[in-house]
Coordinates of C-alpha atoms and ligand atoms in Angstrom, one line a residue:
X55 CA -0.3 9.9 -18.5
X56 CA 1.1 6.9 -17.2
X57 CA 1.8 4.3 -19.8
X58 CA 4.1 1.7 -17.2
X59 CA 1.9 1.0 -14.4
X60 CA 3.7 -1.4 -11.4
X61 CA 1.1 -2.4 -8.8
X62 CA 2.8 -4.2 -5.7
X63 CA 1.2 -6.2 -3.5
X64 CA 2.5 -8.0 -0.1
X65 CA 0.4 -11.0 0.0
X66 CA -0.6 -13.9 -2.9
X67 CA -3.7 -13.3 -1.9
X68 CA -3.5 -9.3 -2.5
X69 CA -2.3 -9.9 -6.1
X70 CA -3.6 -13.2 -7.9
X71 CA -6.8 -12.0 -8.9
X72 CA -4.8 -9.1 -10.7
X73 CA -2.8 -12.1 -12.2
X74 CA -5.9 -13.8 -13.3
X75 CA -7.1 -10.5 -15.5
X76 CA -4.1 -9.8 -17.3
X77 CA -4.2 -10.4 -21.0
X78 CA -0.7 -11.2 -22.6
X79 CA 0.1 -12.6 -19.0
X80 CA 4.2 -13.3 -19.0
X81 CA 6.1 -14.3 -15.4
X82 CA 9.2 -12.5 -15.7
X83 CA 12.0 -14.8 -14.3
X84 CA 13.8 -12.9 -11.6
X85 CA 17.1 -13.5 -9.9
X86 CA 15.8 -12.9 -6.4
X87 CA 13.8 -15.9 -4.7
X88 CA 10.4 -15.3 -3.3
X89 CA 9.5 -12.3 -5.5
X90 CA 6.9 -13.8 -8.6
X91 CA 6.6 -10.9 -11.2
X92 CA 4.0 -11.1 -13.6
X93 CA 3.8 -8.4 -16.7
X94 CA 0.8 -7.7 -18.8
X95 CA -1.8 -5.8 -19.7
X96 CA -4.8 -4.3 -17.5
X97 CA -7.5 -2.3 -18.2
X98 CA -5.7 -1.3 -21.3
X99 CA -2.6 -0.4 -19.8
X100 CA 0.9 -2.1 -19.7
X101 CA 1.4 -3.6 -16.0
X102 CA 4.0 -5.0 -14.0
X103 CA 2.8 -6.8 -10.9
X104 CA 4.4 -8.2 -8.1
X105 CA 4.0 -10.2 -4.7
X106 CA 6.9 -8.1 -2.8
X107 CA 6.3 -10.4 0.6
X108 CA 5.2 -8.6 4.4
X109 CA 7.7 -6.5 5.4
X110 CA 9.2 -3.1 4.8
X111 CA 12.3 -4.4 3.7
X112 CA 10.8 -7.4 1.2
X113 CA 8.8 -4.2 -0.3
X114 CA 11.4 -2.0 -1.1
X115 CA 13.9 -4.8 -2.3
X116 CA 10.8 -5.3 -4.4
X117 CA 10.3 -1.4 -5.8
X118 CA 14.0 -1.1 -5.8
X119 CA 14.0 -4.3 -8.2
X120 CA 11.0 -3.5 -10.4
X121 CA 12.4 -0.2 -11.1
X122 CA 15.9 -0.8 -11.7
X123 CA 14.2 -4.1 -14.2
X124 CA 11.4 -2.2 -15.9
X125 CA 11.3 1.5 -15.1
X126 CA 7.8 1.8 -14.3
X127 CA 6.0 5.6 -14.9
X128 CA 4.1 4.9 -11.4
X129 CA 4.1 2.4 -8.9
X130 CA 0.8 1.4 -6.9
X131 CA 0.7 -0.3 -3.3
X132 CA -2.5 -2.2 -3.1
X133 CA -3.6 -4.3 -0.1
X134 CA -5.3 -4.6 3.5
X135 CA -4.5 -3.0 6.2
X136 CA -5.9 -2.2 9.7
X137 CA -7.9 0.8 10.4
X138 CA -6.7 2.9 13.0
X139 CA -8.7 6.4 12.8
X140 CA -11.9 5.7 14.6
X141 CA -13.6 7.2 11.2
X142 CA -12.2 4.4 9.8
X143 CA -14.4 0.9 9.7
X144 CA -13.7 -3.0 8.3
X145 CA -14.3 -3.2 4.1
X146 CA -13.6 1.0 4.0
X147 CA -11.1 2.0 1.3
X148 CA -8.2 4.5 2.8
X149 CA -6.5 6.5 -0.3
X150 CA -2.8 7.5 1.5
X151 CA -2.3 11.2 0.7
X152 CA 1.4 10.7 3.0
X153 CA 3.0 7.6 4.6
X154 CA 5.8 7.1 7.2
X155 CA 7.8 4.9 8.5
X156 CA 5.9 4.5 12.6
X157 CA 8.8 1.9 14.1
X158 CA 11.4 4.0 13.3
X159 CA 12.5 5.3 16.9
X160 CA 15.9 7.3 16.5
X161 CA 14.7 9.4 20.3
X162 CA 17.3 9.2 21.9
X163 CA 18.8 10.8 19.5
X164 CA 16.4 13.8 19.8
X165 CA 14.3 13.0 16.5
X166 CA 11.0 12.6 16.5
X167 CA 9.2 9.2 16.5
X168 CA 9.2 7.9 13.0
X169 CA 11.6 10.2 11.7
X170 CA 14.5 8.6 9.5
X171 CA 17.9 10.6 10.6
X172 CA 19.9 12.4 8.1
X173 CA 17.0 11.9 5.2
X174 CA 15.9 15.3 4.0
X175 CA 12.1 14.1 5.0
X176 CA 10.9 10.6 6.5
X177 CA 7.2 11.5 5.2
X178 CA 6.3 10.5 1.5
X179 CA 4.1 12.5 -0.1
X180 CA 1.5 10.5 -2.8
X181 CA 1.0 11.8 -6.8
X182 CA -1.5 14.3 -5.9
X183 CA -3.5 13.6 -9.5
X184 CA -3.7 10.3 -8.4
X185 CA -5.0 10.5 -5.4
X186 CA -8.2 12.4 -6.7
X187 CA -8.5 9.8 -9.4
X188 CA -8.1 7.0 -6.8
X189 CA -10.8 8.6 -4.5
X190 CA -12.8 8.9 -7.7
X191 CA -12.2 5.2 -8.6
X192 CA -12.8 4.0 -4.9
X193 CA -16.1 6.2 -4.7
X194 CA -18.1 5.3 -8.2
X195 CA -17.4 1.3 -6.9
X196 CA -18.2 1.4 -3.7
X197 CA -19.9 5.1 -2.8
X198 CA -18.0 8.5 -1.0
X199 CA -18.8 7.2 2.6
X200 CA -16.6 4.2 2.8
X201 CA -13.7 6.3 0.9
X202 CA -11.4 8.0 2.9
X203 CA -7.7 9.7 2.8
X204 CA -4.9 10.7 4.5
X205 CA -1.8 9.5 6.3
X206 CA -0.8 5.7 6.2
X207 CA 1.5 4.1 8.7
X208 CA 3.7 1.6 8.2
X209 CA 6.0 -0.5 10.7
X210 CA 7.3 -3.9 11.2
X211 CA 4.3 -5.2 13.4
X212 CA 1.0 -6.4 13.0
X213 CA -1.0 -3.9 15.2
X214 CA -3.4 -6.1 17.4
X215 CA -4.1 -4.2 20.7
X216 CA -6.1 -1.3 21.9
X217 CA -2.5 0.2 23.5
X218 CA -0.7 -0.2 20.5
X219 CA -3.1 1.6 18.0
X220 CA -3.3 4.3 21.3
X221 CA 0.4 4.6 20.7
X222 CA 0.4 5.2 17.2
X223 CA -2.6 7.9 17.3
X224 CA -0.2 9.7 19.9
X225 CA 2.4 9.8 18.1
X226 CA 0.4 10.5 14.8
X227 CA -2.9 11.3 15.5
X228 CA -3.6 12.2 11.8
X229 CA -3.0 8.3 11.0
X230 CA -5.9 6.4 8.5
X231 CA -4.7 3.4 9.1
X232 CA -1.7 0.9 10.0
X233 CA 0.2 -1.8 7.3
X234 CA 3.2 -3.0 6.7
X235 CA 5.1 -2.2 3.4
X236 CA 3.3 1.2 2.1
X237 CA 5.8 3.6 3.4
X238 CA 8.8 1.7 2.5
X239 CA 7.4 1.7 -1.3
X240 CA 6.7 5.1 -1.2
X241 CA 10.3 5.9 0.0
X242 CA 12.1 4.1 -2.8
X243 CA 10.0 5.4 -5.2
X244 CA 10.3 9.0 -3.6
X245 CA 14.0 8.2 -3.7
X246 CA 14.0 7.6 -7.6
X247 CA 11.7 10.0 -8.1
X248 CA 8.9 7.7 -9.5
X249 CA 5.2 8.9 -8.1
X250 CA 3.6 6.3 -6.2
X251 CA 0.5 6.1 -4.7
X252 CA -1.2 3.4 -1.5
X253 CA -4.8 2.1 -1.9
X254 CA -5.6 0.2 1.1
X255 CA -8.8 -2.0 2.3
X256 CA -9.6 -1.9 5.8
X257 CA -9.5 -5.7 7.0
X258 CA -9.4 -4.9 10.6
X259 CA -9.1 -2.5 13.3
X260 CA -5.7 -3.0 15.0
X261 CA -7.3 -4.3 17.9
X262 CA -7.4 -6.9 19.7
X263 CA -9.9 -8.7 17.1
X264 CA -7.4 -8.0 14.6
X265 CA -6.3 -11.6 14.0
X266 CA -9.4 -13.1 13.6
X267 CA -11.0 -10.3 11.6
X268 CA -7.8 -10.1 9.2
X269 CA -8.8 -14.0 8.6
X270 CA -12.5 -13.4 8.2
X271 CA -12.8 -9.9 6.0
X272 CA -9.1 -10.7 3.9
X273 CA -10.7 -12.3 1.0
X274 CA -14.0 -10.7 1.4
X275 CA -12.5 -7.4 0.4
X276 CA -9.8 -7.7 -2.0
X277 CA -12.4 -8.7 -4.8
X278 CA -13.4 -4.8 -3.7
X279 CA -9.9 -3.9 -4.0
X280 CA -9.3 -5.0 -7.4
X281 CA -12.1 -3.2 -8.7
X282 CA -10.9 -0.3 -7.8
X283 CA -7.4 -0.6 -9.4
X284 CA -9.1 -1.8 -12.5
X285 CA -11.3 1.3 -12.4
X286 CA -8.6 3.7 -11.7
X287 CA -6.0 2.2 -14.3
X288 CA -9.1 3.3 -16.5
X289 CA -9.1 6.6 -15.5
X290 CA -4.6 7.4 -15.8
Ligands
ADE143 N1 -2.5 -5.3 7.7 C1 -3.8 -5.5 7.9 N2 -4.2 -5.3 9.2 C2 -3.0 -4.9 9.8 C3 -2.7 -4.6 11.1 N3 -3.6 -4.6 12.1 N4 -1.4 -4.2 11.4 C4 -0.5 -4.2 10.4 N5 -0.8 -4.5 9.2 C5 -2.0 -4.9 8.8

C-alpha cells in the first residue's frame, strides 16, 4: 500500500498534464535550479511530481533529491521512449520488469557491456506487484496488445539509426525499448531501497525516423500515458 507516490518525468511536456490534475497543487521551492517539483494529490493519493531534465545524471540528482526531501513509498518513471524490440510499435505502452544502464562500457576492463564495476548488480529489478498492476492499468485503457514488458535501456544518446538499435539488441537482445533516465532512477531508488517502477510510451523506433516521429507522436501519446498513471495510482 503505497501512501507517498513520486512520479518523475524528464520532459515539461511528460509531466504538466499531471500538474494540471492535482487537487491541493503546491510547487515546492527547491534549492537546485531547473528541477520544478509540484506536490499534491492524484487519484486520491498524495503525489510528488517532478520534471527531473533528459539525462541520467539530471534523473538521479532528481530521485536522490525527492527522496532525501520527501521520502516517497514508491517512485514512478513515466515518459516516451523509442521502441527497440521489433514487437514493439509507435503509441505501445512498455511496463520495464529490469532496466540497465546500455552506455556504460567498462570492456576493457573485462566487464560486460553495461555493467557498472564494483556494484553488486548494474540491473534494477522493478516492484513486481507493480508491474502486474501497471500492465493491468496499461491494458483496461488501451487493450493487452499494445501492452508489453520487459527490459528497458537507458544511455546518454538519443537512439536514431538502424546500427545503433543493432548494437543495443546485440548487446541486449531482451531489450523493450531505449530512453534516457529510467535506469538511473531505478538505481537510486534500488540504492535506497525504495521500489520503483518505468512506464514508457513508444514515441519512435530508434531509427532513423526517430527525430521526426519523436516530434510527431510526443504529444499524441502522453494524453495515453497519463491515463494510465491515473488508472494505476487507483489500483496501489
Ligand atoms: N526517448 C524517446 N525516443 C528515444 C530514442 N529513440 N532514444 C532515446 N530516448 C528516447
Amino acid at each position: 500500500m503505497a501512501n507517498k507516490v513520486a512520479i518523475i518525468g524528464a520532459m515539461e511536456e511528460e509531466v504538466e498534464a499531471l500538474y494540471q490534475n492535482l487537487l491541493n497543487i503546491n510547487e515546492h521551492e527547491t534549492n537546485l535550479p531547473d528541477l520544478p517539483v509540484f506536490t499534491g494529490i492524484l487519484s486520491e493519493k498524495e503525489v510528488i511530481i517532478a520534471r527531473c531534465g533528459i539525462g541520467k545524471v539530471n534523473a538521479a540528482l532528481a530521485t536522490q533529491y525527492i527522496i532525501n526531501t520527501f521520502n516517497p513509498d514508491f517512485i514512478i518513471n513515466t515518459g516516451v521512449a523509442g521502441g527497440v524490440s521489433p514487437k514493439v510499435r509507435i503509441a505501445d505502452f512498455v511496463v520495464g520488469q529490469s532496466s540497465l544502464q546500455h552506455d556504460f562500457d567498462a570492456r576493457y576492463f573485462g566487464y560486460p557491456m553495461g555493467t557498472i564495476p564494483r556494484l553488486k548488480t548494474s540491473v534494477f529489478l522493478a516492484d513486481s506487484r507493480m508491474v502486474e498492476l501497471c500492465i493491468q492499468a496499461a491494458g483496461d485503457e488501451l487493450g493487452q496488445k499494445r501492452v508489453h514488458r520487459g527490459l528497458i535501456v537507458s544511455g546518454d544518446q538519443f537512439v536514431a539509426s538502424t546500427e545503433q538499435k543493432k548494437s543495443i539488441l546485440e548487446f541486449f537482445p531482451d531489450t523493450m525499448c531505449v530512453e534516457m533516465e529510467g535506469a538511473a532512477i531505478a538505481q537510486v531508488a534500488h540504492l535506497n531501497q525504495i521500489p520503483h517502477i518505468i512506464i514508457r510510451a513508444i514515441s519512435d523506433q530508434a531509427d532513423n525516423s526517430a527525430p521526426k516521429d519523436f516530434n510527431q507522436y510526443l504529444l499524441e501519446i502522453i494524453p495515453e500515458l497519463n491515463r494510465v498513471i491515473q488508472r494505476l495510482l487507483n489500483l496501489i
